[in-house]
mmCIF file of C-alpha atoms in Angstrom:
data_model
loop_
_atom_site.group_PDB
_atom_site.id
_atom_site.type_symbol
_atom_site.label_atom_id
_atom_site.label_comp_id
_atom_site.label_asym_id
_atom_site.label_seq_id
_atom_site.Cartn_x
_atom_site.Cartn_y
_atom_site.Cartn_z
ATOM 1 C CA UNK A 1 43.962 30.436 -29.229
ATOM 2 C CA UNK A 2 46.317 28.815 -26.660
ATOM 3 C CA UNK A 3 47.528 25.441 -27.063
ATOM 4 C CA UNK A 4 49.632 22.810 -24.865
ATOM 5 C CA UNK A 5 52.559 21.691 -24.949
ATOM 6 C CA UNK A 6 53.076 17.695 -25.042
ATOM 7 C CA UNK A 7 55.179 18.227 -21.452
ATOM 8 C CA UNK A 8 52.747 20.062 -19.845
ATOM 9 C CA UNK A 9 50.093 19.393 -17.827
ATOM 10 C CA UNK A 10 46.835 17.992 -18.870
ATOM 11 C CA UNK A 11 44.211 20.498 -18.800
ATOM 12 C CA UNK A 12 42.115 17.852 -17.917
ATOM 13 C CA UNK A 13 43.449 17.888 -14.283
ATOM 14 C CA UNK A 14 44.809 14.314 -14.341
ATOM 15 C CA UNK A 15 48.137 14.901 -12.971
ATOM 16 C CA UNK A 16 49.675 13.419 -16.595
ATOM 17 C CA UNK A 17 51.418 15.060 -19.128
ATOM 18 C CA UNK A 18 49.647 16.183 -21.738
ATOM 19 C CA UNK A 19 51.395 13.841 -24.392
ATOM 20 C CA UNK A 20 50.094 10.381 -22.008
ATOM 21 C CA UNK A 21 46.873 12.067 -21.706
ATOM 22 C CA UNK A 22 44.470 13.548 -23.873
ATOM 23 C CA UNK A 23 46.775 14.850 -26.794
ATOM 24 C CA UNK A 24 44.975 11.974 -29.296
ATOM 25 C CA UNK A 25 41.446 12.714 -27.366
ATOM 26 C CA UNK A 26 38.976 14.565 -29.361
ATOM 27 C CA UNK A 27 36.156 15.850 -26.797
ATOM 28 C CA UNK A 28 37.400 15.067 -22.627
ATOM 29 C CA UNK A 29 33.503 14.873 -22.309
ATOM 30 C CA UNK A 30 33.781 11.645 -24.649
ATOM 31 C CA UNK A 31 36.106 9.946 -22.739
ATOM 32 C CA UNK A 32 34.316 10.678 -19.917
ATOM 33 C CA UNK A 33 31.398 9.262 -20.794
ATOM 34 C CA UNK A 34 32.755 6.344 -21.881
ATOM 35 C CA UNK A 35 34.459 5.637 -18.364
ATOM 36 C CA UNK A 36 31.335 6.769 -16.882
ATOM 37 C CA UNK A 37 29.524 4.212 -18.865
ATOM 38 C CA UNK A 38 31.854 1.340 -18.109
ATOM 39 C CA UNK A 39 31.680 2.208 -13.908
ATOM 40 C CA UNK A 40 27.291 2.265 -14.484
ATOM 41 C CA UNK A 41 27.527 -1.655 -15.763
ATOM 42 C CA UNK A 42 30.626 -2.329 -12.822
ATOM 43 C CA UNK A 43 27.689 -0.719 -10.704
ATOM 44 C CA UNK A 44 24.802 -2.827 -11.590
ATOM 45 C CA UNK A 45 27.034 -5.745 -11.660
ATOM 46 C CA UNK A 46 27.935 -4.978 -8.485
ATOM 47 C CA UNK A 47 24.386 -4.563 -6.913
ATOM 48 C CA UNK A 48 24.009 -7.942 -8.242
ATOM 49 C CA UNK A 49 26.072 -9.831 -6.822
ATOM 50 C CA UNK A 50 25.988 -8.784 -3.689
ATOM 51 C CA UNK A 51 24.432 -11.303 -1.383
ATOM 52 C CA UNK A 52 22.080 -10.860 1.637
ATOM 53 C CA UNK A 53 18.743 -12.176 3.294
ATOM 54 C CA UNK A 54 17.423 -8.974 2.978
ATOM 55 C CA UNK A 55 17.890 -8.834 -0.587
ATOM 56 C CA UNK A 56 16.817 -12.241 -1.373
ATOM 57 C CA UNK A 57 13.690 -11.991 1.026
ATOM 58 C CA UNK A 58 12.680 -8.617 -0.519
ATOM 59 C CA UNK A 59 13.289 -9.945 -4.373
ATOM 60 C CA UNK A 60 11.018 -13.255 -4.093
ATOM 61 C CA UNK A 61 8.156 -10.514 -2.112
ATOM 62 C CA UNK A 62 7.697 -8.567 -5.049
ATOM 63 C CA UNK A 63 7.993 -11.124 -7.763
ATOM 64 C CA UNK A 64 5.030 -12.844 -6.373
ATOM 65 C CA UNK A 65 3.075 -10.090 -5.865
ATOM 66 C CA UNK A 66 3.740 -7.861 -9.090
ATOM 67 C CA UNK A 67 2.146 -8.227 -12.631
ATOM 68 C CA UNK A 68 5.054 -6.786 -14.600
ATOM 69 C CA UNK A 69 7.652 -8.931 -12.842
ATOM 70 C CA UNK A 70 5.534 -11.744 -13.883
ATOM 71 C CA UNK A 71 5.025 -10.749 -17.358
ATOM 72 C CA UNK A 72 8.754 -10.039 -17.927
ATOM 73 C CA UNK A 73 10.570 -11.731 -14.879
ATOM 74 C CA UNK A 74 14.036 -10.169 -17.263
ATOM 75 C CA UNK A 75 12.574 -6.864 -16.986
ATOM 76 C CA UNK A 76 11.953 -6.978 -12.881
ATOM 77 C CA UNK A 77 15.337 -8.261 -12.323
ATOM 78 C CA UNK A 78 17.056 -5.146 -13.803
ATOM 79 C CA UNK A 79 14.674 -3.159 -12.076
ATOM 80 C CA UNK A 80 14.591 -4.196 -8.443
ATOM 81 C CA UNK A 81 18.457 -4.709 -8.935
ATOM 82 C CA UNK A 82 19.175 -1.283 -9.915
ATOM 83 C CA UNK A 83 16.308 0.112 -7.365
ATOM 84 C CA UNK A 84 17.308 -1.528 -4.199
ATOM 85 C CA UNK A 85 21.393 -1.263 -4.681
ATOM 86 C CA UNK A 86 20.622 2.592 -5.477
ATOM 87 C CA UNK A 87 18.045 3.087 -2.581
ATOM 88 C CA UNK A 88 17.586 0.453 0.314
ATOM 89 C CA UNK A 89 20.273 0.742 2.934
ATOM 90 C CA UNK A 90 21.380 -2.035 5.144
ATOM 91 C CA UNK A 91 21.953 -2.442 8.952
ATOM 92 C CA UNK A 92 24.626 0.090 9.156
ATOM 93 C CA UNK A 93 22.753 2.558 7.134
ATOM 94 C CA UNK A 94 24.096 1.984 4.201
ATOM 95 C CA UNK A 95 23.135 1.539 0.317
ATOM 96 C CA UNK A 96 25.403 -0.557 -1.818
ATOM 97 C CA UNK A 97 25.529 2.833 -4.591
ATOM 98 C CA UNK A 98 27.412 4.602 -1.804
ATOM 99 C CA UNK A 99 29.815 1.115 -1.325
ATOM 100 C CA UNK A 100 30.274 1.108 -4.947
ATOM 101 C CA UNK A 101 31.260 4.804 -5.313
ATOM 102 C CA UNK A 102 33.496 4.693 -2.590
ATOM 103 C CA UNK A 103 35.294 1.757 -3.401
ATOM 104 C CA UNK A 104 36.059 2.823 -6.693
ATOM 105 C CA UNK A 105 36.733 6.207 -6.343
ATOM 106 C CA UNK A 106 40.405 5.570 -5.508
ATOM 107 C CA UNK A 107 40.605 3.778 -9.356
ATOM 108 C CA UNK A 108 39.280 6.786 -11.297
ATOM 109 C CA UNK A 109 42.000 9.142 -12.138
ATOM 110 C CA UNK A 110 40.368 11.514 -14.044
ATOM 111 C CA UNK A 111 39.444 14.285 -11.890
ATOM 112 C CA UNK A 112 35.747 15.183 -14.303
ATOM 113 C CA UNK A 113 34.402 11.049 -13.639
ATOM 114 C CA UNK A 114 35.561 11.008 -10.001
ATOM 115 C CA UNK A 115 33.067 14.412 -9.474
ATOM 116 C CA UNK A 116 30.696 12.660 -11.306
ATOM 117 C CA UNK A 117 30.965 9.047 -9.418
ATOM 118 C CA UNK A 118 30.855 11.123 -6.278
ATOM 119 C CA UNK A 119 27.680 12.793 -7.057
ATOM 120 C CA UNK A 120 26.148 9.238 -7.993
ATOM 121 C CA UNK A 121 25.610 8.773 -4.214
ATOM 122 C CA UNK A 122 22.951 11.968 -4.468
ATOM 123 C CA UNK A 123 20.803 9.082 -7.344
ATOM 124 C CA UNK A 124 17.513 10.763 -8.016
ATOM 125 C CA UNK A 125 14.068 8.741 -7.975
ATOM 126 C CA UNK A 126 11.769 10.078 -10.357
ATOM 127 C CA UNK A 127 8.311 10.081 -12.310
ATOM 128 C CA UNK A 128 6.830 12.665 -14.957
ATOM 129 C CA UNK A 129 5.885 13.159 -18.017
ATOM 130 C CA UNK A 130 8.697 13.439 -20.609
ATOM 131 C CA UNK A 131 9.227 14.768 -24.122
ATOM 132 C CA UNK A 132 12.142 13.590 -26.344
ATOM 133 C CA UNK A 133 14.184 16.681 -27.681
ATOM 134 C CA UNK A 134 16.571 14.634 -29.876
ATOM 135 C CA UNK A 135 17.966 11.340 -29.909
ATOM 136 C CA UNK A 136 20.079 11.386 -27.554
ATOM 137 C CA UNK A 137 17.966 13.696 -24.947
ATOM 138 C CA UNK A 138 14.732 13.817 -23.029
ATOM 139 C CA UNK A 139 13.207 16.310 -20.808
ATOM 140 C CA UNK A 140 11.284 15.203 -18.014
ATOM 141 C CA UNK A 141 8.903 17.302 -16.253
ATOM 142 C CA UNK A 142 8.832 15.756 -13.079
ATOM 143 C CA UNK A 143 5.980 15.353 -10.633
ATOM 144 C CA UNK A 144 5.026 17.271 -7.333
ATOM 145 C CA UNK A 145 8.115 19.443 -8.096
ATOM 146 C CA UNK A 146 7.383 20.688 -11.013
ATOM 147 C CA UNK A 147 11.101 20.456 -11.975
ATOM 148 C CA UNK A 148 12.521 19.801 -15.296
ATOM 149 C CA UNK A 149 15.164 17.232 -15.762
ATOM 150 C CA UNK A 150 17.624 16.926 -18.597
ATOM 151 C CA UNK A 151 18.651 12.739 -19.642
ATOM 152 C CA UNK A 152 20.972 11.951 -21.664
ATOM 153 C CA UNK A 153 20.884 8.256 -23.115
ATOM 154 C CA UNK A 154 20.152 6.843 -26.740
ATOM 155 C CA UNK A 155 16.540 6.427 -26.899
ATOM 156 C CA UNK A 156 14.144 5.115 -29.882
ATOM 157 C CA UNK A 157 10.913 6.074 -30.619
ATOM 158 C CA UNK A 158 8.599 8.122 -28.692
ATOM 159 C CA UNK A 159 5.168 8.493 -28.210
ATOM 160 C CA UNK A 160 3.433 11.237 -26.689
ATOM 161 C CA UNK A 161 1.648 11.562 -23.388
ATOM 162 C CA UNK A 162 4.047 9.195 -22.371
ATOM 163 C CA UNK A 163 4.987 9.025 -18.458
ATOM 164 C CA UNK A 164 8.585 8.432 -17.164
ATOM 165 C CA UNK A 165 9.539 6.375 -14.210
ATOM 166 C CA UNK A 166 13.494 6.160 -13.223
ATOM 167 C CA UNK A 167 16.535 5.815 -11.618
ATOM 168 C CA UNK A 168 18.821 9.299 -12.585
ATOM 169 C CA UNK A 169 22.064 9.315 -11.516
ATOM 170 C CA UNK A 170 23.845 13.049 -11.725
ATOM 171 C CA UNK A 171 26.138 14.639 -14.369
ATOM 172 C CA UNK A 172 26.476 17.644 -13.908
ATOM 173 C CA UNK A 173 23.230 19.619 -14.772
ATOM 174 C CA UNK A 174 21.807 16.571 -16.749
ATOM 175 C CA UNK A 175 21.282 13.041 -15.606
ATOM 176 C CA UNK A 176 21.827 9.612 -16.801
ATOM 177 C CA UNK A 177 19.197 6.596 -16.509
ATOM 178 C CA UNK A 178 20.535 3.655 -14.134
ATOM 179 C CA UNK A 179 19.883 0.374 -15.635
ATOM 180 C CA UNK A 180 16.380 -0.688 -16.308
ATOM 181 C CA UNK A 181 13.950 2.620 -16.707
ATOM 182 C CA UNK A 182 10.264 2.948 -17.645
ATOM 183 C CA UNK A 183 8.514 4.703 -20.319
ATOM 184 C CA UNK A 184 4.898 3.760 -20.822
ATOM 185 C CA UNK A 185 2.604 5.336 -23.692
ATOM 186 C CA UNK A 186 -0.614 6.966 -23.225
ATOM 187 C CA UNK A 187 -0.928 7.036 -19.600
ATOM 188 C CA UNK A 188 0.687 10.044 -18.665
ATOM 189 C CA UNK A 189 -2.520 11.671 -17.401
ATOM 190 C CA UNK A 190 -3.517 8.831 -14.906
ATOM 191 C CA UNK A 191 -0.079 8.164 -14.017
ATOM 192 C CA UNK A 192 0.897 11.625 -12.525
ATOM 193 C CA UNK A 193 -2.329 11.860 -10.902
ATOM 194 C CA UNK A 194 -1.745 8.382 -8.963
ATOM 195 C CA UNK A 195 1.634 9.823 -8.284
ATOM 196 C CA UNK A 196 0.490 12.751 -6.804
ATOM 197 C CA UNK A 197 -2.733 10.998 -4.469
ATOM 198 C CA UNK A 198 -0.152 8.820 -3.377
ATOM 199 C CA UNK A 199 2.185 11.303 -2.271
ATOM 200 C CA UNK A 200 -0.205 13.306 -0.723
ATOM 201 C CA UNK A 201 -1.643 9.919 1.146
ATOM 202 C CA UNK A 202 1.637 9.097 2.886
ATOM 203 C CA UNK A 203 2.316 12.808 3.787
ATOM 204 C CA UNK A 204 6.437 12.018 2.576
ATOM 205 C CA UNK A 205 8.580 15.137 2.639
ATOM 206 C CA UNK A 206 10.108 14.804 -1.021
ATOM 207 C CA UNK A 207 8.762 12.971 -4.142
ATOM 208 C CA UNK A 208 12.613 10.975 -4.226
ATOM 209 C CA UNK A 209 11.615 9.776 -0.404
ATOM 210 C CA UNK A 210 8.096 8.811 -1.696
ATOM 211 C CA UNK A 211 9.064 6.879 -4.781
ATOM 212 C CA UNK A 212 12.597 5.205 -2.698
ATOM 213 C CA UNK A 213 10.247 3.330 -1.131
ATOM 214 C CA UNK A 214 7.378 2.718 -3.591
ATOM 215 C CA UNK A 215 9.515 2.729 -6.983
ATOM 216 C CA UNK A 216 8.403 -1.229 -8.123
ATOM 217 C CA UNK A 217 4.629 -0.450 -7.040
ATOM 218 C CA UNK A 218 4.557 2.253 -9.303
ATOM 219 C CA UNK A 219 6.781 0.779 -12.247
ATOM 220 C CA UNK A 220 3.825 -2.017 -11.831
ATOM 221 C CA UNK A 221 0.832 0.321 -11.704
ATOM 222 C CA UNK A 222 2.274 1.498 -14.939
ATOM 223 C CA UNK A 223 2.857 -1.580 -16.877
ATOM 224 C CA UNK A 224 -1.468 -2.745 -15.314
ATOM 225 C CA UNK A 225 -2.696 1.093 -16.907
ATOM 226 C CA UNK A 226 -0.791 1.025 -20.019
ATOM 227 C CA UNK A 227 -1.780 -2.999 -20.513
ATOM 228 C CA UNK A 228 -5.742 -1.290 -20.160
ATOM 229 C CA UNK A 229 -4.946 1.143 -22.663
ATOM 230 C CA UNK A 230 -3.850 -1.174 -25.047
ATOM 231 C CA UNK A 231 -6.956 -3.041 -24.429
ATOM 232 C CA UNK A 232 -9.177 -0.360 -24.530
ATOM 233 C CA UNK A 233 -7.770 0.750 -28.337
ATOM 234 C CA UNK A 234 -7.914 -2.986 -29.689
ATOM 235 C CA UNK A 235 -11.183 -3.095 -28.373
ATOM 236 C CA UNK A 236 -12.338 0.147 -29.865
ATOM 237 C CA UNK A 237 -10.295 -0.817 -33.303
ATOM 238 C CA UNK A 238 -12.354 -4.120 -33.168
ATOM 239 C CA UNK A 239 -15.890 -2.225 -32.679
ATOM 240 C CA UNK A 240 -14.626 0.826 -35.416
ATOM 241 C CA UNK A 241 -14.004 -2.759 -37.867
ATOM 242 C CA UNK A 242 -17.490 -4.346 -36.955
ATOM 243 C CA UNK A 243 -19.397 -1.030 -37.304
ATOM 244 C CA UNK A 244 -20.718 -1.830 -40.643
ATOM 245 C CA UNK A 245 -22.074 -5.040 -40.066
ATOM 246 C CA UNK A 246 -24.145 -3.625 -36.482
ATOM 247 C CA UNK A 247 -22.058 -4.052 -33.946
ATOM 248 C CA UNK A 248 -22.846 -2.077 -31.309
ATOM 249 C CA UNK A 249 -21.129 -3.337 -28.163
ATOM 250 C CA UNK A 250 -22.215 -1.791 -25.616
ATOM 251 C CA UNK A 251 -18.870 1.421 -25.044
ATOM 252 C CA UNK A 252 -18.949 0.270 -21.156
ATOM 253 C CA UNK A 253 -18.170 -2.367 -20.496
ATOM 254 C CA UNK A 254 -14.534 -4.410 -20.247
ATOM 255 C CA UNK A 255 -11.805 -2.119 -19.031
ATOM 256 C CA UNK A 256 -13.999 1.201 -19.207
ATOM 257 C CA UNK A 257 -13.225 2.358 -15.900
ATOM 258 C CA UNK A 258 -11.342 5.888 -16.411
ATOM 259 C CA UNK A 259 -8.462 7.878 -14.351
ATOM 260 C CA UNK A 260 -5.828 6.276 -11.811
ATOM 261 C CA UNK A 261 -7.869 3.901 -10.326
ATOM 262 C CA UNK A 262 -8.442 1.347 -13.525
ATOM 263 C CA UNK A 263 -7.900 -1.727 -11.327
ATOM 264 C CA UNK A 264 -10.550 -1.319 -9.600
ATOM 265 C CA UNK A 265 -13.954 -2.297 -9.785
ATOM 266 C CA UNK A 266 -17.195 -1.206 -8.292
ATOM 267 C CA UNK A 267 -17.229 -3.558 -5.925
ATOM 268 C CA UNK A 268 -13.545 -2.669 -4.606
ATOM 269 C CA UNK A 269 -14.647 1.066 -4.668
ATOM 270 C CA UNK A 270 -17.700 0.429 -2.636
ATOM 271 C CA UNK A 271 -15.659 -2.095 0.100
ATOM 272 C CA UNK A 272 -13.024 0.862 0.010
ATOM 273 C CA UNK A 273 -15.682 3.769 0.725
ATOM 274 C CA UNK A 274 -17.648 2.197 3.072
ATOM 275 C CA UNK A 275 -14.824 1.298 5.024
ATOM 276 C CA UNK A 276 -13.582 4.513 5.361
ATOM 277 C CA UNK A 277 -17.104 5.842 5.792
ATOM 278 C CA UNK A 278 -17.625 3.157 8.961
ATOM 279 C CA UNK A 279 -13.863 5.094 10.484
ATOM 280 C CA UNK A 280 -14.601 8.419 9.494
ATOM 281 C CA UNK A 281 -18.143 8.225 11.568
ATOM 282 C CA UNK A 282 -16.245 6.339 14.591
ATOM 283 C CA UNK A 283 -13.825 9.128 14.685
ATOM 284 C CA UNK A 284 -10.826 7.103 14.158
ATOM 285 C CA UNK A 285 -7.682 8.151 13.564
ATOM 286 C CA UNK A 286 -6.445 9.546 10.427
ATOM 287 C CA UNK A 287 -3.130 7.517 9.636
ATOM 288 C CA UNK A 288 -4.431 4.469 11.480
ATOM 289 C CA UNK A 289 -7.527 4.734 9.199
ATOM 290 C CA UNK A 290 -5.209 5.519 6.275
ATOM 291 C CA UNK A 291 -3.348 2.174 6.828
ATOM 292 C CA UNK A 292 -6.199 0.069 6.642
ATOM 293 C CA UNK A 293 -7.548 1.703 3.397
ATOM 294 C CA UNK A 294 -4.200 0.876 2.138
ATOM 295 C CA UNK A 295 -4.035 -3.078 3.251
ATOM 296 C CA UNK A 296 -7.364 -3.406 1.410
ATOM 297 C CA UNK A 297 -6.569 -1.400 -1.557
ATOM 298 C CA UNK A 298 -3.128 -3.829 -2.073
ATOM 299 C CA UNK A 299 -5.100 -6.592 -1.376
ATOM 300 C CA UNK A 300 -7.425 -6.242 -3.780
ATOM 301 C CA UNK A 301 -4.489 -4.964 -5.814
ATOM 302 C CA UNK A 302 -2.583 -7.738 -5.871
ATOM 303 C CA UNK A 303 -5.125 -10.151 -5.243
ATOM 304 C CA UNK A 304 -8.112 -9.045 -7.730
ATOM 305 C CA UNK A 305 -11.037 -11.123 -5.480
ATOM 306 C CA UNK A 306 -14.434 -11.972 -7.480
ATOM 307 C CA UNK A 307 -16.771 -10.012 -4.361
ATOM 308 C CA UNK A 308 -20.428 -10.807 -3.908
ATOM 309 C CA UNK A 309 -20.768 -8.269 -0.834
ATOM 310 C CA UNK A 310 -17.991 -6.027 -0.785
ATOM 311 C CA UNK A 311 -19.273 -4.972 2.792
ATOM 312 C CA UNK A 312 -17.738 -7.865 4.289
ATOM 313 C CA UNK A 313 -14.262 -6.625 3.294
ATOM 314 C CA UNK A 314 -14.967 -3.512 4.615
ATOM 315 C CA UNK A 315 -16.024 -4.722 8.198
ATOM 316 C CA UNK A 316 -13.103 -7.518 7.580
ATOM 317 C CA UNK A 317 -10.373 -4.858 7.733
ATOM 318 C CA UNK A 318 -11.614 -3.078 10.467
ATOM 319 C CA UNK A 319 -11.789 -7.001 12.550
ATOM 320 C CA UNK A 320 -8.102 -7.395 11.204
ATOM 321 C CA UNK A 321 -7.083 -4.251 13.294
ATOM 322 C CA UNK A 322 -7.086 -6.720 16.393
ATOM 323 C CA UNK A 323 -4.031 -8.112 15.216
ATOM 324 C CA UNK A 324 -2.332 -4.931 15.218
ATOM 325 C CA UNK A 325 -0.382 -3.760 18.318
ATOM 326 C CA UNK A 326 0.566 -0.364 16.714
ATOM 327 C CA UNK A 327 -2.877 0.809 15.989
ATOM 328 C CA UNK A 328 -6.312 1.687 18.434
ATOM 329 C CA UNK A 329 -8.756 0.681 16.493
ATOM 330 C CA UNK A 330 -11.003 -2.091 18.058
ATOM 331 C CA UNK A 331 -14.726 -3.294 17.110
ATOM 332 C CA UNK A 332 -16.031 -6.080 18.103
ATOM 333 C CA UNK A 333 -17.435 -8.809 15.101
ATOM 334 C CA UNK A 334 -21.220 -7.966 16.402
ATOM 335 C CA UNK A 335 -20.799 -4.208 15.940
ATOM 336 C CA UNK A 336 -19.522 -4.728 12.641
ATOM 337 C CA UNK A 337 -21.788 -7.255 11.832
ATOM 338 C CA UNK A 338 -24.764 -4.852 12.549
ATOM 339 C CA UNK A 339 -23.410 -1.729 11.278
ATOM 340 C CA UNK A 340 -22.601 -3.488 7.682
ATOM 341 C CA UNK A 341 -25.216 -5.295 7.769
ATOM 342 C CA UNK A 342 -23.557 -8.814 7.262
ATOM 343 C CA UNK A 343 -22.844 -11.963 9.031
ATOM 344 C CA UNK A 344 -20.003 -12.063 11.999
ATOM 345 C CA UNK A 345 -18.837 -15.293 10.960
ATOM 346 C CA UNK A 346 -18.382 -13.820 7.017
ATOM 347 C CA UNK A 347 -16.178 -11.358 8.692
ATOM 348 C CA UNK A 348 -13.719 -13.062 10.678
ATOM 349 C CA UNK A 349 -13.532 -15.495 8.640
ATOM 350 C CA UNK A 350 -12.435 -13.172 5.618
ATOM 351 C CA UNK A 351 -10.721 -11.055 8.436
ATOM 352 C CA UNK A 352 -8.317 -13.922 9.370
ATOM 353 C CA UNK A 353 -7.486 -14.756 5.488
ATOM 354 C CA UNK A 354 -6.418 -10.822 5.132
ATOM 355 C CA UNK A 355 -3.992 -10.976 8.499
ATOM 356 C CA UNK A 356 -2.791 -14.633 7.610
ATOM 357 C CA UNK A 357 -1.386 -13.772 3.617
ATOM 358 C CA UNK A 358 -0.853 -9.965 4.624
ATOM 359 C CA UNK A 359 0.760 -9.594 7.845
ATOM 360 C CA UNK A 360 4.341 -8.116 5.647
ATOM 361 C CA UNK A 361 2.358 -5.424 3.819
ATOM 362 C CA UNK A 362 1.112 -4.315 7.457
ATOM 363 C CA UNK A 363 4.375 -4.491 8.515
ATOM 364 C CA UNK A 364 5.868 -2.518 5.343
ATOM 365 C CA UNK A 365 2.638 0.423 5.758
ATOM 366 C CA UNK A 366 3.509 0.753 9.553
ATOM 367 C CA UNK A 367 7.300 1.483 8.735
ATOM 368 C CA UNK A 368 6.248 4.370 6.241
ATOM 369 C CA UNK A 369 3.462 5.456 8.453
ATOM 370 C CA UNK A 370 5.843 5.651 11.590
ATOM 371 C CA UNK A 371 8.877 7.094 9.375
#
């Protein structure tokens, strides 16, 4: 067994002698971490206090818009903080992570956390289901991929089927959460299969370029199907309690509804189908089609309307399309009044509430759909 001398050289590649270096350091990989932890919080803090329209404008869009950031507004600000600095890139094409890493790479002297803070600029979006292997380590098994993904963090408790949404940032083989990440319970199942329609919806090259973009909707379709699974078992607690004395409520009703979808009801699912039933038979086409199933899907989304006729949503959207120089589709209000059998006033006026509150999601849709 070899061992150094306190004049020589570091082995740890710092340029120090050995004596003003690690001689007193149990495990380099310790103090490595620990610098690697201190640049993460100078990272977030960073992200934070950077200041630009863009930033502001995008914040305030999806706090008003989100249930989670609602519920938690703490929660949200840790997570579009850490999403946007780590994958939203300004007018010269860059993200704040890569101004970060670059500024401070010429204050890290120890050759192991300046590879490391390098490779932070390569951040990984992900989603999948995950198992804890100790407490200090999960494995994720991420989505579309099929990849497995080692993290390193102190985590508590647990449970299974749980589904993993996140911000990894590199080290080495293994990866390290970035600020605020998302484990939610029981919804693994629904939750990669949304992940995976989704994906295959926008046609996106990599899972990382789907969820870069889409990284809050999904942290927020979590937090809505694990809030219905926790209302689903209180409600079937409550029935298991009352079985003795006769109740019998009726197993289908409330939040019943199984598989990605749970927001919806069956009034949004028939608006949805026979909208893209009404396009399919017109021969429209597909990604301009696509983008009005998805206005309609967020705005029910994000809106949750109480629908007597969900045909004059459908023949709403297709109205809207007017307003949009990008796309060809264009029916006039008597065709669609005829066709789904409903009034042409219902439909422009319902039509012209869509465009007025949702002209920035159209906006957003195009940008993906034109990417």
């Amino acid at each position: 067994m070899s061992t150094v001398g306190r004049n020589e050289p570091c082995p740890c590649g710092s340029g120090k002698k050995y004596k003003k270096c690690c001689e007193n350091v149990v495990n380099i990989d310790t103090l490595v971490s620990q610098e690697l932890d201190v640049l993460q919080a100078q990272l977030y803090d960073f992200i934070a206090t950077a200041q630009s329209a863009e930033m502001e404008e995008s914040y305030h869009h999806y706090l008003s818009k989100m249930d989670l950031m609602q519920a938690d507004p703490d929660i949200y600000e840790m997570a579009f903080v850490s999403w946007y600095g780590a994958t939203q890139k300004d007018a010269n094409d860059v993200r704040l992570i890569e101004r970060f890493v670059d500024k401070q790479l010429s204050t890290v002297t120890r050759p192991q956390t300046a590879e490391v803070l390098e490779s932070w600029k390569n951040v990984r979006v992900t989603a999948g289901t995950v198992e804890k292997l100790d407490d200090n380590t999960l494995r994720v098994g991420e989505a579309i991929t099929g990849d497995t993904l080692i993290v390193t963090e102190k985590f508590g408790k647990l449970e299974e089927n749980s589904f993993f949404l996140g911000l990894l940032l590199p080290n080495g083989e293994k990866y390290l959460p970035f600020a605020q990440y998302f484990i939610y319970p029981a919804i693994e199942k629904a939750a990669m299969e949304l992940v995976k329609i989704r994906f295959e919806q926008g046609k996106f090259d990599t899972l990382h370029d789907y969820l870069s973009g889409q990284y809050l909707e999904i942290a927020d379709v979590g937090f809505v199907l694990y809030s219905a699974e926790k209302k689903k078992a209180g409600k079937a607690s409550s029935q298991s309690a009352g079985a003795d004395e006769g109740n019998h409520e009726d197993e289908n009703t409330g939040d019943s509804i199984e598989g990605v979808e749970i927001w919806k009801t069956a009034e949004y699912n028939e608006a949805i189908t026979s909208l893209q039933k009404f396009l399919s038979e017109k021969g429209e086409e597909k990604k301009e089609s696509e983008l009005l199933v998805a206005v309609l899907e967020k705005y029910f989304y994000t809106e949750r309307p109480t629908i007597r006729n969900p045909k004059i949503y459908s023949g709403a959207m297709v109205d809207m399309a007017k307003n949009i120089d990008e796309i060809s589709i264009r029916h006039v209000q008597k065709e669609l009044a005829e066709y789904f059998d409903v009034s042409a006033n219902s439909i422009s006026r319902r039509s012209k509430q869509i465009w007025e509150s949702y002209q920035d999601t159209v906006n957003e849709l195009l940008k993906v759909t034109n990417a």
